[in-house]
Structure formats: C-alpha cells, structure tokens
mmCIF file with all atom_site columns, C-alpha atoms in Angstrom:
data_model
loop_
_atom_site.group_PDB
_atom_site.id
_atom_site.type_symbol
_atom_site.label_atom_id
_atom_site.label_alt_id
_atom_site.label_comp_id
_atom_site.label_asym_id
_atom_site.label_entity_id
_atom_site.label_seq_id
_atom_site.pdbx_PDB_ins_code
_atom_site.Cartn_x
_atom_site.Cartn_y
_atom_site.Cartn_z
_atom_site.occupancy
_atom_site.B_iso_or_equiv
_atom_site.pdbx_formal_charge
_atom_site.auth_seq_id
_atom_site.auth_comp_id
_atom_site.auth_asym_id
_atom_site.auth_atom_id
_atom_site.pdbx_PDB_model_num
ATOM 1   C CA . UNK S 1 1   ? 79.481  102.128 118.972 1.00 0.00 ? 196 UNK S CA 1
ATOM 2   C CA . UNK S 1 2   ? 82.657  100.097 118.662 1.00 0.00 ? 197 UNK S CA 1
ATOM 3   C CA . UNK S 1 3   ? 84.715  101.468 115.646 1.00 0.00 ? 198 UNK S CA 1
ATOM 4   C CA . UNK S 1 4   ? 88.196  101.525 114.241 1.00 0.00 ? 199 UNK S CA 1
ATOM 5   C CA . UNK S 1 5   ? 89.547  104.480 112.386 1.00 0.00 ? 200 UNK S CA 1
ATOM 6   C CA . UNK S 1 6   ? 92.641  104.872 110.176 1.00 0.00 ? 201 UNK S CA 1
ATOM 7   C CA . UNK S 1 7   ? 93.907  108.393 109.647 1.00 0.00 ? 202 UNK S CA 1
ATOM 8   C CA . UNK S 1 8   ? 95.661  108.082 106.279 1.00 0.00 ? 203 UNK S CA 1
ATOM 9   C CA . UNK S 1 9   ? 93.832  106.662 103.284 1.00 0.00 ? 204 UNK S CA 1
ATOM 10  C CA . UNK S 1 10  ? 96.608  107.072 100.834 1.00 0.00 ? 205 UNK S CA 1
ATOM 11  C CA . UNK S 1 11  ? 100.349 107.244 101.622 1.00 0.00 ? 206 UNK S CA 1
ATOM 12  C CA . UNK S 1 12  ? 103.226 107.614 99.163  1.00 0.00 ? 207 UNK S CA 1
ATOM 13  C CA . UNK S 1 13  ? 106.817 107.098 100.348 1.00 0.00 ? 208 UNK S CA 1
ATOM 14  C CA . UNK S 1 14  ? 110.132 106.752 98.624  1.00 0.00 ? 209 UNK S CA 1
ATOM 15  C CA . UNK S 1 15  ? 112.125 103.583 99.385  1.00 0.00 ? 210 UNK S CA 1
ATOM 16  C CA . UNK S 1 16  ? 114.014 103.688 102.683 1.00 0.00 ? 211 UNK S CA 1
ATOM 17  C CA . UNK S 1 17  ? 111.646 106.316 104.194 1.00 0.00 ? 212 UNK S CA 1
ATOM 18  C CA . UNK S 1 18  ? 110.196 105.552 107.661 1.00 0.00 ? 213 UNK S CA 1
ATOM 19  C CA . UNK S 1 19  ? 106.569 104.499 107.871 1.00 0.00 ? 214 UNK S CA 1
ATOM 20  C CA . UNK S 1 20  ? 103.913 105.282 110.507 1.00 0.00 ? 215 UNK S CA 1
ATOM 21  C CA . UNK S 1 21  ? 100.231 104.443 109.866 1.00 0.00 ? 216 UNK S CA 1
ATOM 22  C CA . UNK S 1 22  ? 97.725  105.699 112.455 1.00 0.00 ? 217 UNK S CA 1
ATOM 23  C CA . UNK S 1 23  ? 94.983  103.539 114.016 1.00 0.00 ? 218 UNK S CA 1
ATOM 24  C CA . UNK S 1 24  ? 92.485  104.461 116.735 1.00 0.00 ? 219 UNK S CA 1
ATOM 25  C CA . UNK S 1 25  ? 89.757  102.500 118.184 1.00 0.00 ? 220 UNK S CA 1
ATOM 26  C CA . UNK S 1 26  ? 86.743  103.323 120.281 1.00 0.00 ? 221 UNK S CA 1
ATOM 27  C CA . UNK S 1 27  ? 85.986  100.522 122.670 1.00 0.00 ? 222 UNK S CA 1
ATOM 28  C CA . UNK S 1 28  ? 85.032  100.126 126.151 1.00 0.00 ? 223 UNK S CA 1
ATOM 29  C CA . UNK S 1 29  ? 86.875  97.214  127.816 1.00 0.00 ? 224 UNK S CA 1
ATOM 30  C CA . UNK S 1 30  ? 89.811  95.082  126.847 1.00 0.00 ? 225 UNK S CA 1
ATOM 31  C CA . UNK S 1 31  ? 90.543  94.871  123.225 1.00 0.00 ? 226 UNK S CA 1
ATOM 32  C CA . UNK S 1 32  ? 92.592  92.667  120.976 1.00 0.00 ? 227 UNK S CA 1
ATOM 33  C CA . UNK S 1 33  ? 94.216  94.514  118.024 1.00 0.00 ? 228 UNK S CA 1
ATOM 34  C CA . UNK S 1 34  ? 95.529  93.474  114.696 1.00 0.00 ? 229 UNK S CA 1
ATOM 35  C CA . UNK S 1 35  ? 97.186  94.831  111.498 1.00 0.00 ? 230 UNK S CA 1
ATOM 36  C CA . UNK S 1 36  ? 96.460  92.905  108.297 1.00 0.00 ? 231 UNK S CA 1
ATOM 37  C CA . UNK S 1 37  ? 97.994  93.567  104.917 1.00 0.00 ? 232 UNK S CA 1
ATOM 38  C CA . UNK S 1 38  ? 96.779  92.971  101.425 1.00 0.00 ? 233 UNK S CA 1
ATOM 39  C CA . UNK S 1 39  ? 99.466  92.871  98.779  1.00 0.00 ? 234 UNK S CA 1
ATOM 40  C CA . UNK S 1 40  ? 98.303  93.481  95.148  1.00 0.00 ? 235 UNK S CA 1
ATOM 41  C CA . UNK S 1 41  ? 96.407  90.420  93.940  1.00 0.00 ? 236 UNK S CA 1
ATOM 42  C CA . UNK S 1 42  ? 96.807  88.598  97.152  1.00 0.00 ? 237 UNK S CA 1
ATOM 43  C CA . UNK S 1 43  ? 94.513  87.921  100.156 1.00 0.00 ? 238 UNK S CA 1
ATOM 44  C CA . UNK S 1 44  ? 94.506  89.621  103.559 1.00 0.00 ? 239 UNK S CA 1
ATOM 45  C CA . UNK S 1 45  ? 97.402  88.417  105.725 1.00 0.00 ? 240 UNK S CA 1
ATOM 46  C CA . UNK S 1 46  ? 98.074  88.989  109.354 1.00 0.00 ? 241 UNK S CA 1
ATOM 47  C CA . UNK S 1 47  ? 101.064 91.318  110.001 1.00 0.00 ? 242 UNK S CA 1
ATOM 48  C CA . UNK S 1 48  ? 100.927 91.383  113.784 1.00 0.00 ? 243 UNK S CA 1
ATOM 49  C CA . UNK S 1 49  ? 98.617  91.248  116.800 1.00 0.00 ? 244 UNK S CA 1
ATOM 50  C CA . UNK S 1 50  ? 98.281  92.462  120.255 1.00 0.00 ? 245 UNK S CA 1
ATOM 51  C CA . UNK S 1 51  ? 96.374  90.588  122.955 1.00 0.00 ? 246 UNK S CA 1
ATOM 52  C CA . UNK S 1 52  ? 98.135  91.522  126.222 1.00 0.00 ? 247 UNK S CA 1
ATOM 53  C CA . UNK S 1 53  ? 101.627 91.949  127.623 1.00 0.00 ? 248 UNK S CA 1
ATOM 54  C CA . UNK S 1 54  ? 104.413 94.025  126.001 1.00 0.00 ? 249 UNK S CA 1
ATOM 55  C CA . UNK S 1 55  ? 102.680 97.008  124.265 1.00 0.00 ? 250 UNK S CA 1
ATOM 56  C CA . UNK S 1 56  ? 105.280 96.966  121.512 1.00 0.00 ? 251 UNK S CA 1
ATOM 57  C CA . UNK S 1 57  ? 104.527 94.191  119.238 1.00 0.00 ? 252 UNK S CA 1
ATOM 58  C CA . UNK S 1 58  ? 106.857 92.948  116.432 1.00 0.00 ? 253 UNK S CA 1
ATOM 59  C CA . UNK S 1 59  ? 105.390 91.297  113.301 1.00 0.00 ? 254 UNK S CA 1
ATOM 60  C CA . UNK S 1 60  ? 106.594 89.880  110.107 1.00 0.00 ? 255 UNK S CA 1
ATOM 61  C CA . UNK S 1 61  ? 108.731 91.764  107.485 1.00 0.00 ? 256 UNK S CA 1
ATOM 62  C CA . UNK S 1 62  ? 110.258 94.200  109.962 1.00 0.00 ? 257 UNK S CA 1
ATOM 63  C CA . UNK S 1 63  ? 106.915 95.779  111.015 1.00 0.00 ? 258 UNK S CA 1
ATOM 64  C CA . UNK S 1 64  ? 106.067 96.763  114.589 1.00 0.00 ? 259 UNK S CA 1
ATOM 65  C CA . UNK S 1 65  ? 103.100 98.355  116.284 1.00 0.00 ? 260 UNK S CA 1
ATOM 66  C CA . UNK S 1 66  ? 102.736 100.079 119.608 1.00 0.00 ? 261 UNK S CA 1
ATOM 67  C CA . UNK S 1 67  ? 99.642  99.866  121.847 1.00 0.00 ? 262 UNK S CA 1
ATOM 68  C CA . UNK S 1 68  ? 99.007  103.067 123.776 1.00 0.00 ? 263 UNK S CA 1
ATOM 69  C CA . UNK S 1 69  ? 96.018  102.455 125.991 1.00 0.00 ? 264 UNK S CA 1
ATOM 70  C CA . UNK S 1 70  ? 95.658  106.022 127.019 1.00 0.00 ? 265 UNK S CA 1
ATOM 71  C CA . UNK S 1 71  ? 95.352  107.238 123.416 1.00 0.00 ? 266 UNK S CA 1
ATOM 72  C CA . UNK S 1 72  ? 93.225  104.351 122.249 1.00 0.00 ? 267 UNK S CA 1
ATOM 73  C CA . UNK S 1 73  ? 95.871  103.839 119.489 1.00 0.00 ? 268 UNK S CA 1
ATOM 74  C CA . UNK S 1 74  ? 97.732  101.033 117.715 1.00 0.00 ? 269 UNK S CA 1
ATOM 75  C CA . UNK S 1 75  ? 100.018 102.658 115.217 1.00 0.00 ? 270 UNK S CA 1
ATOM 76  C CA . UNK S 1 76  ? 102.014 100.587 112.832 1.00 0.00 ? 271 UNK S CA 1
ATOM 77  C CA . UNK S 1 77  ? 105.674 101.418 112.067 1.00 0.00 ? 272 UNK S CA 1
ATOM 78  C CA . UNK S 1 78  ? 108.532 100.361 109.900 1.00 0.00 ? 273 UNK S CA 1
ATOM 79  C CA . UNK S 1 79  ? 111.842 102.278 109.985 1.00 0.00 ? 274 UNK S CA 1
ATOM 80  C CA . UNK S 1 80  ? 112.666 101.687 106.330 1.00 0.00 ? 275 UNK S CA 1
ATOM 81  C CA . UNK S 1 81  ? 110.121 100.685 103.699 1.00 0.00 ? 276 UNK S CA 1
ATOM 82  C CA . UNK S 1 82  ? 110.797 98.802  100.523 1.00 0.00 ? 277 UNK S CA 1
ATOM 83  C CA . UNK S 1 83  ? 108.973 98.730  97.197  1.00 0.00 ? 278 UNK S CA 1
ATOM 84  C CA . UNK S 1 84  ? 107.622 95.364  98.048  1.00 0.00 ? 279 UNK S CA 1
ATOM 85  C CA . UNK S 1 85  ? 105.761 96.949  101.055 1.00 0.00 ? 280 UNK S CA 1
ATOM 86  C CA . UNK S 1 86  ? 103.343 98.461  98.559  1.00 0.00 ? 281 UNK S CA 1
ATOM 87  C CA . UNK S 1 87  ? 99.950  97.180  99.706  1.00 0.00 ? 282 UNK S CA 1
ATOM 88  C CA . UNK S 1 88  ? 96.634  98.011  101.573 1.00 0.00 ? 283 UNK S CA 1
ATOM 89  C CA . UNK S 1 89  ? 96.983  97.943  105.292 1.00 0.00 ? 284 UNK S CA 1
ATOM 90  C CA . UNK S 1 90  ? 94.034  97.381  107.626 1.00 0.00 ? 285 UNK S CA 1
ATOM 91  C CA . UNK S 1 91  ? 93.783  97.863  111.290 1.00 0.00 ? 286 UNK S CA 1
ATOM 92  C CA . UNK S 1 92  ? 91.207  95.773  113.138 1.00 0.00 ? 287 UNK S CA 1
ATOM 93  C CA . UNK S 1 93  ? 89.982  95.367  116.704 1.00 0.00 ? 288 UNK S CA 1
ATOM 94  C CA . UNK S 1 94  ? 87.810  93.165  118.775 1.00 0.00 ? 289 UNK S CA 1
ATOM 95  C CA . UNK S 1 95  ? 86.709  92.920  122.365 1.00 0.00 ? 290 UNK S CA 1
ATOM 96  C CA . UNK S 1 96  ? 88.842  90.401  124.270 1.00 0.00 ? 291 UNK S CA 1
ATOM 97  C CA . UNK S 1 97  ? 85.539  88.792  125.314 1.00 0.00 ? 292 UNK S CA 1
ATOM 98  C CA . UNK S 1 98  ? 84.074  88.961  121.929 1.00 0.00 ? 293 UNK S CA 1
ATOM 99  C CA . UNK S 1 99  ? 84.406  87.437  118.523 1.00 0.00 ? 294 UNK S CA 1
ATOM 100 C CA . UNK S 1 100 ? 83.403  90.113  116.018 1.00 0.00 ? 295 UNK S CA 1
ATOM 101 C CA . UNK S 1 101 ? 86.384  91.733  114.248 1.00 0.00 ? 296 UNK S CA 1
ATOM 102 C CA . UNK S 1 102 ? 85.950  95.396  113.243 1.00 0.00 ? 297 UNK S CA 1
ATOM 103 C CA . UNK S 1 103 ? 88.083  96.739  110.501 1.00 0.00 ? 298 UNK S CA 1
ATOM 104 C CA . UNK S 1 104 ? 89.138  100.269 109.654 1.00 0.00 ? 299 UNK S CA 1
ATOM 105 C CA . UNK S 1 105 ? 88.787  101.526 106.127 1.00 0.00 ? 300 UNK S CA 1
ATOM 106 C CA . UNK S 1 106 ? 92.337  100.811 105.251 1.00 0.00 ? 301 UNK S CA 1
ATOM 107 C CA . UNK S 1 107 ? 95.402  102.749 104.134 1.00 0.00 ? 302 UNK S CA 1
ATOM 108 C CA . UNK S 1 108 ? 96.860  102.344 100.711 1.00 0.00 ? 303 UNK S CA 1
ATOM 109 C CA . UNK S 1 109 ? 100.639 102.517 100.630 1.00 0.00 ? 304 UNK S CA 1
ATOM 110 C CA . UNK S 1 110 ? 102.632 103.107 97.596  1.00 0.00 ? 305 UNK S CA 1
ATOM 111 C CA . UNK S 1 111 ? 106.452 102.861 97.817  1.00 0.00 ? 306 UNK S CA 1
ATOM 112 C CA . UNK S 1 112 ? 108.219 104.430 94.915  1.00 0.00 ? 307 UNK S CA 1
ATOM 113 C CA . UNK S 1 113 ? 111.776 103.281 93.932  1.00 0.00 ? 308 UNK S CA 1
ATOM 114 C CA . UNK J 2 1   ? 99.208  73.832  105.403 1.00 0.00 ? 124 UNK J CA 1
ATOM 115 C CA . UNK J 2 2   ? 96.565  74.769  102.795 1.00 0.00 ? 125 UNK J CA 1
ATOM 116 C CA . UNK J 2 3   ? 94.841  77.990  103.304 1.00 0.00 ? 126 UNK J CA 1
ATOM 117 C CA . UNK J 2 4   ? 91.223  79.059  103.098 1.00 0.00 ? 127 UNK J CA 1
ATOM 118 C CA . UNK J 2 5   ? 89.771  78.231  99.684  1.00 0.00 ? 128 UNK J CA 1
ATOM 119 C CA . UNK J 2 6   ? 87.036  80.148  97.934  1.00 0.00 ? 129 UNK J CA 1
ATOM 120 C CA . UNK J 2 7   ? 85.338  79.859  94.603  1.00 0.00 ? 130 UNK J CA 1
ATOM 121 C CA . UNK J 2 8   ? 84.612  81.367  92.203  1.00 0.00 ? 131 UNK J CA 1
ATOM 122 C CA . UNK J 2 9   ? 87.140  84.143  92.276  1.00 0.00 ? 132 UNK J CA 1
ATOM 123 C CA . UNK J 2 10  ? 84.999  86.425  90.125  1.00 0.00 ? 133 UNK J CA 1
ATOM 124 C CA . UNK J 2 11  ? 81.409  86.622  89.303  1.00 0.00 ? 134 UNK J CA 1
ATOM 125 C CA . UNK J 2 12  ? 79.301  88.958  87.161  1.00 0.00 ? 135 UNK J CA 1
ATOM 126 C CA . UNK J 2 13  ? 75.554  88.847  87.289  1.00 0.00 ? 136 UNK J CA 1
ATOM 127 C CA . UNK J 2 14  ? 72.598  91.076  86.575  1.00 0.00 ? 137 UNK J CA 1
ATOM 128 C CA . UNK J 2 15  ? 70.510  92.609  89.312  1.00 0.00 ? 138 UNK J CA 1
ATOM 129 C CA . UNK J 2 16  ? 67.753  90.394  90.595  1.00 0.00 ? 139 UNK J CA 1
ATOM 130 C CA . UNK J 2 17  ? 69.677  87.292  89.686  1.00 0.00 ? 140 UNK J CA 1
ATOM 131 C CA . UNK J 2 18  ? 70.842  84.926  92.358  1.00 0.00 ? 141 UNK J CA 1
ATOM 132 C CA . UNK J 2 19  ? 74.525  83.841  93.161  1.00 0.00 ? 142 UNK J CA 1
ATOM 133 C CA . UNK J 2 20  ? 76.223  81.515  95.478  1.00 0.00 ? 143 UNK J CA 1
ATOM 134 C CA . UNK J 2 21  ? 79.777  81.456  96.887  1.00 0.00 ? 144 UNK J CA 1
ATOM 135 C CA . UNK J 2 22  ? 81.617  78.589  98.415  1.00 0.00 ? 145 UNK J CA 1
ATOM 136 C CA . UNK J 2 23  ? 84.201  78.498  101.147 1.00 0.00 ? 146 UNK J CA 1
ATOM 137 C CA . UNK J 2 24  ? 86.488  75.621  102.406 1.00 0.00 ? 147 UNK J CA 1
ATOM 138 C CA . UNK J 2 25  ? 88.273  76.720  105.702 1.00 0.00 ? 148 UNK J CA 1
ATOM 139 C CA . UNK J 2 26  ? 91.649  75.537  106.984 1.00 0.00 ? 149 UNK J CA 1
ATOM 140 C CA . UNK J 2 27  ? 91.494  71.998  108.113 1.00 0.00 ? 150 UNK J CA 1
ATOM 141 C CA . UNK J 2 28  ? 90.548  71.744  111.757 1.00 0.00 ? 151 UNK J CA 1
ATOM 142 C CA . UNK J 2 29  ? 89.235  75.318  112.107 1.00 0.00 ? 152 UNK J CA 1
ATOM 143 C CA . UNK J 2 30  ? 85.897  75.292  113.895 1.00 0.00 ? 153 UNK J CA 1
ATOM 144 C CA . UNK J 2 31  ? 84.975  78.941  113.297 1.00 0.00 ? 154 UNK J CA 1
ATOM 145 C CA . UNK J 2 32  ? 84.106  80.318  109.876 1.00 0.00 ? 155 UNK J CA 1
ATOM 146 C CA . UNK J 2 33  ? 83.330  83.858  108.946 1.00 0.00 ? 156 UNK J CA 1
ATOM 147 C CA . UNK J 2 34  ? 81.905  85.604  105.939 1.00 0.00 ? 157 UNK J CA 1
ATOM 148 C CA . UNK J 2 35  ? 82.734  89.269  105.346 1.00 0.00 ? 158 UNK J CA 1
ATOM 149 C CA . UNK J 2 36  ? 81.740  91.788  102.696 1.00 0.00 ? 159 UNK J CA 1
ATOM 150 C CA . UNK J 2 37  ? 84.320  94.311  101.489 1.00 0.00 ? 160 UNK J CA 1
ATOM 151 C CA . UNK J 2 38  ? 82.967  97.180  99.457  1.00 0.00 ? 161 UNK J CA 1
ATOM 152 C CA . UNK J 2 39  ? 85.497  99.216  97.428  1.00 0.00 ? 162 UNK J CA 1
ATOM 153 C CA . UNK J 2 40  ? 87.249  101.695 99.549  1.00 0.00 ? 163 UNK J CA 1
ATOM 154 C CA . UNK J 2 41  ? 86.183  100.132 102.948 1.00 0.00 ? 164 UNK J CA 1
ATOM 155 C CA . UNK J 2 42  ? 87.385  97.531  105.328 1.00 0.00 ? 165 UNK J CA 1
ATOM 156 C CA . UNK J 2 43  ? 85.822  94.161  105.524 1.00 0.00 ? 166 UNK J CA 1
ATOM 157 C CA . UNK J 2 44  ? 82.420  93.962  107.379 1.00 0.00 ? 167 UNK J CA 1
ATOM 158 C CA . UNK J 2 45  ? 81.348  90.837  109.109 1.00 0.00 ? 168 UNK J CA 1
ATOM 159 C CA . UNK J 2 46  ? 78.217  89.219  107.617 1.00 0.00 ? 169 UNK J CA 1
ATOM 160 C CA . UNK J 2 47  ? 77.972  85.978  109.548 1.00 0.00 ? 170 UNK J CA 1
ATOM 161 C CA . UNK J 2 48  ? 80.045  83.867  111.791 1.00 0.00 ? 171 UNK J CA 1
ATOM 162 C CA . UNK J 2 49  ? 79.716  80.071  112.377 1.00 0.00 ? 172 UNK J CA 1
ATOM 163 C CA . UNK J 2 50  ? 81.040  77.900  115.198 1.00 0.00 ? 173 UNK J CA 1
ATOM 164 C CA . UNK J 2 51  ? 81.082  74.359  113.675 1.00 0.00 ? 174 UNK J CA 1
ATOM 165 C CA . UNK J 2 52  ? 77.576  74.251  111.964 1.00 0.00 ? 175 UNK J CA 1
ATOM 166 C CA . UNK J 2 53  ? 75.795  76.771  114.377 1.00 0.00 ? 176 UNK J CA 1
ATOM 167 C CA . UNK J 2 54  ? 75.413  80.525  113.816 1.00 0.00 ? 177 UNK J CA 1
ATOM 168 C CA . UNK J 2 55  ? 77.236  82.678  116.399 1.00 0.00 ? 178 UNK J CA 1
ATOM 169 C CA . UNK J 2 56  ? 76.501  86.049  114.898 1.00 0.00 ? 179 UNK J CA 1
ATOM 170 C CA . UNK J 2 57  ? 74.443  87.101  111.846 1.00 0.00 ? 180 UNK J CA 1
ATOM 171 C CA . UNK J 2 58  ? 73.316  90.512  113.144 1.00 0.00 ? 181 UNK J CA 1
ATOM 172 C CA . UNK J 2 59  ? 74.649  92.255  110.006 1.00 0.00 ? 182 UNK J CA 1
ATOM 173 C CA . UNK J 2 60  ? 73.458  89.794  107.502 1.00 0.00 ? 183 UNK J CA 1
ATOM 174 C CA . UNK J 2 61  ? 70.634  91.178  105.194 1.00 0.00 ? 184 UNK J CA 1
ATOM 175 C CA . UNK J 2 62  ? 68.419  88.229  105.781 1.00 0.00 ? 185 UNK J CA 1
ATOM 176 C CA . UNK J 2 63  ? 65.771  89.267  103.258 1.00 0.00 ? 186 UNK J CA 1
ATOM 177 C CA . UNK J 2 64  ? 68.257  88.489  100.441 1.00 0.00 ? 187 UNK J CA 1
ATOM 178 C CA . UNK J 2 65  ? 71.313  86.827  101.952 1.00 0.00 ? 188 UNK J CA 1
ATOM 179 C CA . UNK J 2 66  ? 71.554  83.421  103.430 1.00 0.00 ? 189 UNK J CA 1
ATOM 180 C CA . UNK J 2 67  ? 74.509  81.211  104.497 1.00 0.00 ? 190 UNK J CA 1
ATOM 181 C CA . UNK J 2 68  ? 74.806  77.706  105.805 1.00 0.00 ? 191 UNK J CA 1
ATOM 182 C CA . UNK J 2 69  ? 77.631  75.351  107.044 1.00 0.00 ? 192 UNK J CA 1
ATOM 183 C CA . UNK J 2 70  ? 75.722  72.082  107.193 1.00 0.00 ? 193 UNK J CA 1
ATOM 184 C CA . UNK J 2 71  ? 78.455  69.588  108.144 1.00 0.00 ? 194 UNK J CA 1
ATOM 185 C CA . UNK J 2 72  ? 80.577  72.061  109.963 1.00 0.00 ? 195 UNK J CA 1
ATOM 186 C CA . UNK J 2 73  ? 83.290  72.368  107.395 1.00 0.00 ? 196 UNK J CA 1
ATOM 187 C CA . UNK J 2 74  ? 82.402  74.043  103.986 1.00 0.00 ? 197 UNK J CA 1
ATOM 188 C CA . UNK J 2 75  ? 80.058  76.850  103.778 1.00 0.00 ? 198 UNK J CA 1
ATOM 189 C CA . UNK J 2 76  ? 78.058  78.662  101.211 1.00 0.00 ? 199 UNK J CA 1
ATOM 190 C CA . UNK J 2 77  ? 76.793  82.202  100.995 1.00 0.00 ? 200 UNK J CA 1
ATOM 191 C CA . UNK J 2 78  ? 73.843  83.051  98.834  1.00 0.00 ? 201 UNK J CA 1
ATOM 192 C CA . UNK J 2 79  ? 72.415  86.188  97.515  1.00 0.00 ? 202 UNK J CA 1
ATOM 193 C CA . UNK J 2 80  ? 68.807  86.139  96.070  1.00 0.00 ? 203 UNK J CA 1
ATOM 194 C CA . UNK J 2 81  ? 67.985  88.427  94.466  1.00 0.00 ? 204 UNK J CA 1
ATOM 195 C CA . UNK J 2 82  ? 71.021  90.500  93.953  1.00 0.00 ? 205 UNK J CA 1
ATOM 196 C CA . UNK J 2 83  ? 71.089  94.326  94.039  1.00 0.00 ? 206 UNK J CA 1
ATOM 197 C CA . UNK J 2 84  ? 73.591  96.805  92.621  1.00 0.00 ? 207 UNK J CA 1
ATOM 198 C CA . UNK J 2 85  ? 74.893  97.686  96.047  1.00 0.00 ? 208 UNK J CA 1
ATOM 199 C CA . UNK J 2 86  ? 75.827  94.001  96.564  1.00 0.00 ? 209 UNK J CA 1
ATOM 200 C CA . UNK J 2 87  ? 78.917  94.575  94.268  1.00 0.00 ? 210 UNK J CA 1
ATOM 201 C CA . UNK J 2 88  ? 81.821  93.770  96.502  1.00 0.00 ? 211 UNK J CA 1
ATOM 202 C CA . UNK J 2 89  ? 84.449  91.294  97.493  1.00 0.00 ? 212 UNK J CA 1
ATOM 203 C CA . UNK J 2 90  ? 83.114  88.456  99.665  1.00 0.00 ? 213 UNK J CA 1
ATOM 204 C CA . UNK J 2 91  ? 85.774  87.150  101.989 1.00 0.00 ? 214 UNK J CA 1
ATOM 205 C CA . UNK J 2 92  ? 85.799  83.868  103.897 1.00 0.00 ? 215 UNK J CA 1
ATOM 206 C CA . UNK J 2 93  ? 87.904  83.481  106.898 1.00 0.00 ? 216 UNK J CA 1
ATOM 207 C CA . UNK J 2 94  ? 88.535  80.808  109.538 1.00 0.00 ? 217 UNK J CA 1
ATOM 208 C CA . UNK J 2 95  ? 89.990  80.374  112.930 1.00 0.00 ? 218 UNK J CA 1
ATOM 209 C CA . UNK J 2 96  ? 90.819  77.443  115.215 1.00 0.00 ? 219 UNK J CA 1
ATOM 210 C CA . UNK J 2 97  ? 88.354  78.645  117.766 1.00 0.00 ? 220 UNK J CA 1
ATOM 211 C CA . UNK J 2 98  ? 86.069  81.549  118.393 1.00 0.00 ? 221 UNK J CA 1
ATOM 212 C CA . UNK J 2 99  ? 88.683  83.999  119.794 1.00 0.00 ? 222 UNK J CA 1
ATOM 213 C CA . UNK J 2 100 ? 91.602  82.995  117.766 1.00 0.00 ? 223 UNK J CA 1
ATOM 214 C CA . UNK J 2 101 ? 93.349  84.749  114.862 1.00 0.00 ? 224 UNK J CA 1
ATOM 215 C CA . UNK J 2 102 ? 91.432  84.776  111.670 1.00 0.00 ? 225 UNK J CA 1
ATOM 216 C CA . UNK J 2 103 ? 92.900  83.669  108.368 1.00 0.00 ? 226 UNK J CA 1
ATOM 217 C CA . UNK J 2 104 ? 91.398  84.940  105.102 1.00 0.00 ? 227 UNK J CA 1
ATOM 218 C CA . UNK J 2 105 ? 90.799  83.367  101.793 1.00 0.00 ? 228 UNK J CA 1
ATOM 219 C CA . UNK J 2 106 ? 91.393  85.244  98.356  1.00 0.00 ? 229 UNK J CA 1
ATOM 220 C CA . UNK J 2 107 ? 87.818  86.384  98.217  1.00 0.00 ? 230 UNK J CA 1
ATOM 221 C CA . UNK J 2 108 ? 85.098  86.347  95.437  1.00 0.00 ? 231 UNK J CA 1
ATOM 222 C CA . UNK J 2 109 ? 84.706  89.613  93.577  1.00 0.00 ? 232 UNK J CA 1
ATOM 223 C CA . UNK J 2 110 ? 81.008  90.065  92.719  1.00 0.00 ? 233 UNK J CA 1
ATOM 224 C CA . UNK J 2 111 ? 79.863  92.617  90.185  1.00 0.00 ? 234 UNK J CA 1
ATOM 225 C CA . UNK J 2 112 ? 76.099  93.221  89.925  1.00 0.00 ? 235 UNK J CA 1
ATOM 226 C CA . UNK J 2 113 ? 75.141  94.990  86.701  1.00 0.00 ? 236 UNK J CA 1
#
C-alpha cells in the first residue's frame, strides 16, 4: 500500500541550529512530493514541492528538500532555524498519474530562543 | 487572492447528532477536497470533487458521511449521526485542476461528546 512515514514526531532545537526532518514514501511509480507546514493557529501552507527535474528543491523561508529516489526519501532541511519556525511539518506524496495526496503523521518542531 | 474559506471554525455536538460543514474554494479552482485530521495524525482524504462530480470517495464512511458540491463551487460535508471517533479537524482544500497543488482552508474542529 502507498504510504508516507515521518521519522521524528517531536523535535526540539535551539535557534540557529540546523534542521533535518526525515520523510520516506513507499510508492511504485513516479511520485510528486510535498512538504506542508502548519504554524500555531494557522492553516496548512505549502513549503515546497517536487514534481521532476533538479532533486534539490528550494521553498519558502529558507527551507529546502532533497529527493533521493534510491532511498525513497524526501528530507526537509534548513541550515539555521528561527523561533518563528515552530510549527507542525507534514510530508505528503501522490502518484504523478494520480490525485490522492497521502500525508505522513507530521513532525512537531519547537524552536527555543 | 482570497484563500479557501470554511465555516464554522469550531463545533461541539453530542454523539448521534448531525452536523454540517461548509467550504468555499479559491475562485476558479475546479477541484475540491475534504480531509479528516485526527489528533496526532496527518490529514486523510475523505472525498474529492472535480467540478460537481465525485472523483474519489473510497475513504468516505458512506453510512454516516455525505458530501455534495451541487453547483461546482461551494461544498458541504455532513455527518449523521456523529460518533465519538468523528472528533477531528475537517479540512477543505482546492486546486486549479486535478493534479495541481492543493491549498488548504483553516479547518473546522469538531468535538463529539
């Protein structure tokens, strides 16, 4: 069955620390990959997406993600986090030929001053 | 550009009662989605419309849940009768077309007592 798994459910970092959130998917075929973020009290927003081309994708607010096909991974990174990055982060995937978006369980990130 | 609108934002009901949620997608978006997000999990697709037709409702519990998008714009999701396990946030999303990026509304938080 198609699924998305996120390794870390809760992450606590100090400001200026580097961030890497893991995401793996189990899909046969070409996939489209997404990272969404939900800031406290706000709705889900798209951080970045990968459809094809350069496997290193840059998104908003300094985030980037790398698609590694051989590892079925799409990890999210940021070199230096800020307190304002405190949020819930969701990885999602869908088949390139399909429409249904499958989400991981999410990772809660707390950035301390 | 106005985002996806949802109402109400919060709803508390007792089990066996009925409840309805409303969604207005981004103007011009043909595809509309309803998701259920249970605490601690990622959103799960319930139903997907393309204009006023259903594309995928395979995960909609049809014995109690129903949804419609009669004029291809607004949509309502109904639960009748509600169960305790229906307590969740119900998210509406829209996209320009079937395979495009989805944009989410703020959600309706349902508590069933």
